[in-house]
């Protein structure tokens, strides 16, 4: 396995699937997952802090080797790959080359990123989810960067959406302002998971929070074209990894 750090190599922490996409516009979609290492954020409630806190070390894969590993683990029973992190938008040439390989094999792909960095390969993705982090994360949105990204993907033909996870009223107001700022981008809200590493069953709590969020949106006359979704994977499998 190639561990040399070249421009084309991709730092990968885990590859798993096939499974079901648990959130956002592709919810319910059968997909493989590839999780890259590294993030320019450190959200307080991050459910994958191992991608940036140094507790786990990535393996450097060439694009060809990454595809081989995805195919070996997936067993050929898939036609879509979701690339998440961390923040996969931190990766340049290697990601572009991997997308070309996937497409050459008839496999579509999606990217999930918080909207802090733009890459030219965004235009190659079949679906792109921009998930800016609300105030409860402890992070501050750089709207200059986010405006640049949104403006650059507006004319792309791929599926695209904004998604915000809601933990409190401040997050809700943040999400509304984001939606009003980018009214032409499909918009999703979901409830946050405050206990992403707990082994206990929090299904009832998550459903209660989802009901509250749904009722709030229903009774908000300023929100019309918004979709509220659960984090399906947490309802099905709790906080289990690699599902």
C-alpha positions as semicolon CSV with decimal commas, in nm:
position;residue;x (nm);y (nm);z (nm)
1;X;0,000;0,000;0,000
2;X;0,132;0,337;-0,101
3;X;0,186;0,555;0,207
4;X;0,393;0,824;0,041
5;X;0,246;1,173;0,078
6;X;0,207;1,289;-0,281
7;X;-0,036;1,543;-0,425
8;X;-0,256;1,260;-0,547
9;X;-0,276;1,067;-0,221
10;X;-0,589;1,079;-0,007
11;X;-0,581;1,046;0,375
12;X;-0,855;0,794;0,455
13;X;-0,972;0,685;0,800
14;X;-1,247;0,443;0,708
15;X;-1,436;0,291;0,419
16;X;-1,759;0,105;0,486
17;X;-2,084;-0,011;0,331
18;X;-2,292;-0,061;0,142
19;X;-2,529;0,106;0,384
20;X;-2,812;0,359;0,376
21;X;-2,749;0,733;0,372
22;X;-2,896;0,858;0,697
23;X;-2,945;1,230;0,641
24;X;-2,995;1,517;0,399
25;X;-3,124;1,513;0,044
26;X;-2,989;1,163;-0,026
27;X;-3,154;1,004;0,280
28;X;-3,239;0,641;0,220
29;X;-2,993;0,610;-0,071
30;X;-2,787;0,292;-0,078
31;X;-2,424;0,403;-0,080
32;X;-2,067;0,328;0,019
33;X;-1,898;0,571;0,258
34;X;-1,540;0,693;0,244
35;X;-1,432;0,912;0,535
36;X;-1,128;1,133;0,491
37;X;-0,904;1,265;0,767
38;X;-0,850;1,627;0,852
39;X;-1,084;1,914;0,927
40;X;-1,056;2,290;0,957
41;X;-1,331;2,286;1,221
42;X;-1,355;2,137;1,572
43;X;-1,727;2,141;1,645
44;X;-1,826;2,095;2,009
45;X;-2,075;1,817;1,927
46;X;-1,883;1,657;1,638
47;X;-1,979;1,291;1,592
48;X;-1,654;1,214;1,409
49;X;-1,393;1,403;1,611
50;X;-1,150;1,118;1,545
51;X;-1,105;1,271;1,198
52;X;-0,924;1,574;1,342
53;X;-0,833;1,522;1,711
54;X;-0,536;1,291;1,648
55;X;-0,685;0,983;1,814
56;X;-0,684;0,789;1,486
57;X;-0,429;0,792;1,207
58;X;-0,525;0,782;0,839
59;X;-0,383;0,562;0,568
60;X;-0,261;0,740;0,256
61;X;-0,422;0,589;-0,052
62;X;-0,356;0,667;-0,415
63;X;-0,682;0,725;-0,605
64;X;-0,649;0,384;-0,775
65;X;-0,589;0,210;-0,444
66;X;-0,878;0,394;-0,281
67;X;-1,113;0,269;-0,552
68;X;-0,979;-0,085;-0,515
69;X;-1,048;-0,073;-0,141
70;X;-1,397;0,072;-0,187
71;X;-1,479;-0,200;-0,441
72;X;-1,331;-0,478;-0,227
73;X;-1,526;-0,376;0,083
74;X;-1,846;-0,303;-0,109
75;X;-1,830;-0,625;-0,306
76;X;-1,963;-0,458;-0,616
77;X;-2,311;-0,421;-0,463
78;X;-2,333;-0,045;-0,502
79;X;-2,337;0,233;-0,761
80;X;-2,288;0,536;-0,536
81;X;-2,013;0,654;-0,301
82;X;-2,053;0,923;-0,034
83;X;-1,732;1,107;0,053
84;X;-1,738;1,266;0,395
85;X;-1,501;1,362;0,675
86;X;-1,372;1,561;0,849
87;X;-1,376;1,795;0,556
88;X;-1,297;1,624;0,224
89;X;-1,288;1,967;0,057
90;X;-0,937;2,005;0,201
91;X;-0,816;1,748;-0,055
92;X;-0,731;1,853;-0,408
93;X;-0,587;1,653;-0,696
94;X;-0,630;1,308;-0,543
95;X;-1,002;1,356;-0,496
96;X;-1,044;1,480;-0,850
97;X;-0,868;1,169;-0,982
98;X;-1,079;0,937;-0,763
99;X;-1,401;1,093;-0,892
100;X;-1,283;1,032;-1,250
101;X;-1,217;0,666;-1,166
102;X;-1,559;0,623;-1,004
103;X;-1,734;0,778;-1,302
104;X;-1,538;0,561;-1,544
105;X;-1,681;0,258;-1,359
106;X;-2,038;0,389;-1,376
107;X;-2,044;0,488;-1,008
108;X;-2,189;0,821;-0,897
109;X;-2,061;1,007;-0,594
110;X;-2,158;1,271;-0,343
111;X;-1,959;1,507;-0,124
112;X;-2,043;1,640;0,222
113;X;-1,862;1,953;0,341
114;X;-1,924;2,246;0,574
115;X;-1,862;2,514;0,311
116;X;-1,526;2,657;0,412
117;X;-1,317;2,569;0,107
118;X;-1,391;2,543;-0,264
119;X;-1,237;2,285;-0,498
120;X;-1,267;2,278;-0,877
121;X;-1,365;1,910;-0,853
122;X;-1,695;2,012;-0,688
123;X;-1,828;2,049;-1,042
124;X;-1,764;1,678;-1,102
125;X;-1,967;1,556;-0,805
126;X;-2,311;1,412;-0,873
127;X;-2,449;1,553;-0,549
128;X;-2,307;1,804;-0,305
129;X;-2,429;1,879;0,045
130;X;-2,307;2,200;0,208
131;X;-2,361;2,178;0,583
132;X;-2,259;2,503;0,755
133;X;-2,224;2,468;1,130
134;X;-2,460;2,665;1,356
135;X;-2,361;2,861;1,671
136;X;-2,392;2,560;1,903
137;X;-2,090;2,409;1,727
138;X;-1,863;2,687;1,857
139;X;-1,759;2,763;1,499
140;X;-1,813;3,092;1,313
141;X;-1,933;3,092;0,952
142;X;-1,715;3,283;0,707
143;X;-1,981;3,411;0,468
144;X;-1,722;3,540;0,221
145;X;-1,603;3,183;0,166
146;X;-1,954;3,038;0,175
147;X;-2,083;3,296;-0,075
148;X;-1,798;3,207;-0,309
149;X;-1,879;2,835;-0,290
150;X;-2,254;2,880;-0,337
151;X;-2,202;3,117;-0,629
152;X;-1,968;2,867;-0,796
153;X;-2,197;2,568;-0,765
154;X;-2,521;2,748;-0,852
155;X;-2,491;2,679;-1,224
156;X;-2,372;2,319;-1,185
157;X;-2,618;2,053;-1,295
158;X;-2,562;1,821;-0,998
159;X;-2,798;1,778;-0,704
160;X;-2,710;2,038;-0,443
161;X;-2,844;2,138;-0,105
162;X;-2,781;2,314;0,222
163;X;-2,829;2,126;0,549
164;X;-2,820;2,259;0,905
165;X;-2,833;2,054;1,224
166;X;-3,046;2,220;1,493
167;X;-2,970;2,198;1,865
168;X;-3,133;2,512;2,003
169;X;-3,320;2,834;1,919
170;X;-3,003;3,017;1,820
171;X;-2,926;2,743;1,569
172;X;-3,280;2,768;1,432
173;X;-3,248;3,142;1,372
174;X;-2,907;3,087;1,212
175;X;-3,062;2,829;0,978
176;X;-3,344;3,065;0,880
177;X;-3,100;3,343;0,798
178;X;-2,894;3,100;0,589
179;X;-3,203;2,991;0,398
180;X;-3,303;3,352;0,327
181;X;-2,948;3,430;0,212
182;X;-2,948;3,140;-0,037
183;X;-3,318;3,093;-0,126
184;X;-3,250;2,905;-0,448
185;X;-3,064;2,617;-0,285
186;X;-3,268;2,320;-0,161
187;X;-3,275;2,345;0,218
188;X;-3,285;2,076;0,489
189;X;-3,306;2,086;0,866
190;X;-3,239;1,800;1,105
191;X;-3,215;1,755;1,479
192;X;-2,877;1,719;1,641
193;X;-2,748;1,427;1,844
194;X;-2,610;1,553;2,176
195;X;-2,472;1,212;2,273
196;X;-2,289;1,087;1,962
197;X;-2,062;0,850;2,154
198;X;-2,312;0,706;2,402
199;X;-2,403;0,337;2,379
200;X;-2,745;0,397;2,534
201;X;-3,067;0,405;2,332
202;X;-3,165;0,768;2,270
203;X;-3,433;0,698;2,008
204;X;-3,719;0,842;2,215
205;X;-3,524;1,162;2,281
206;X;-3,431;1,204;1,914
207;X;-3,791;1,151;1,803
208;X;-3,915;1,400;2,062
209;X;-3,668;1,661;1,936
210;X;-3,769;1,586;1,578
211;X;-4,135;1,639;1,662
212;X;-4,052;1,974;1,826
213;X;-3,855;2,087;1,522
214;X;-4,131;1,977;1,283
215;X;-4,394;2,165;1,485
216;X;-4,173;2,473;1,494
217;X;-4,133;2,474;1,115
218;X;-4,502;2,401;1,059
219;X;-4,596;2,706;1,266
220;X;-4,334;2,936;1,116
221;X;-4,495;3,132;0,831
222;X;-4,156;3,254;0,706
223;X;-4,038;2,900;0,626
224;X;-4,218;2,756;0,328
225;X;-3,973;2,561;0,112
226;X;-3,789;2,366;0,382
227;X;-3,755;1,993;0,444
228;X;-3,721;1,855;0,799
229;X;-3,558;1,513;0,825
230;X;-3,433;1,282;1,099
231;X;-3,083;1,143;1,120
232;X;-3,209;0,805;1,004
233;X;-2,892;0,615;1,088
234;X;-2,912;0,715;1,456
235;X;-3,271;0,593;1,475
236;X;-3,181;0,261;1,315
237;X;-2,839;0,189;1,461
238;X;-2,781;0,440;1,742
239;X;-2,422;0,561;1,755
240;X;-2,270;0,249;1,606
241;X;-1,985;0,325;1,364
242;X;-1,948;0,202;1,008
243;X;-2,316;0,148;0,936
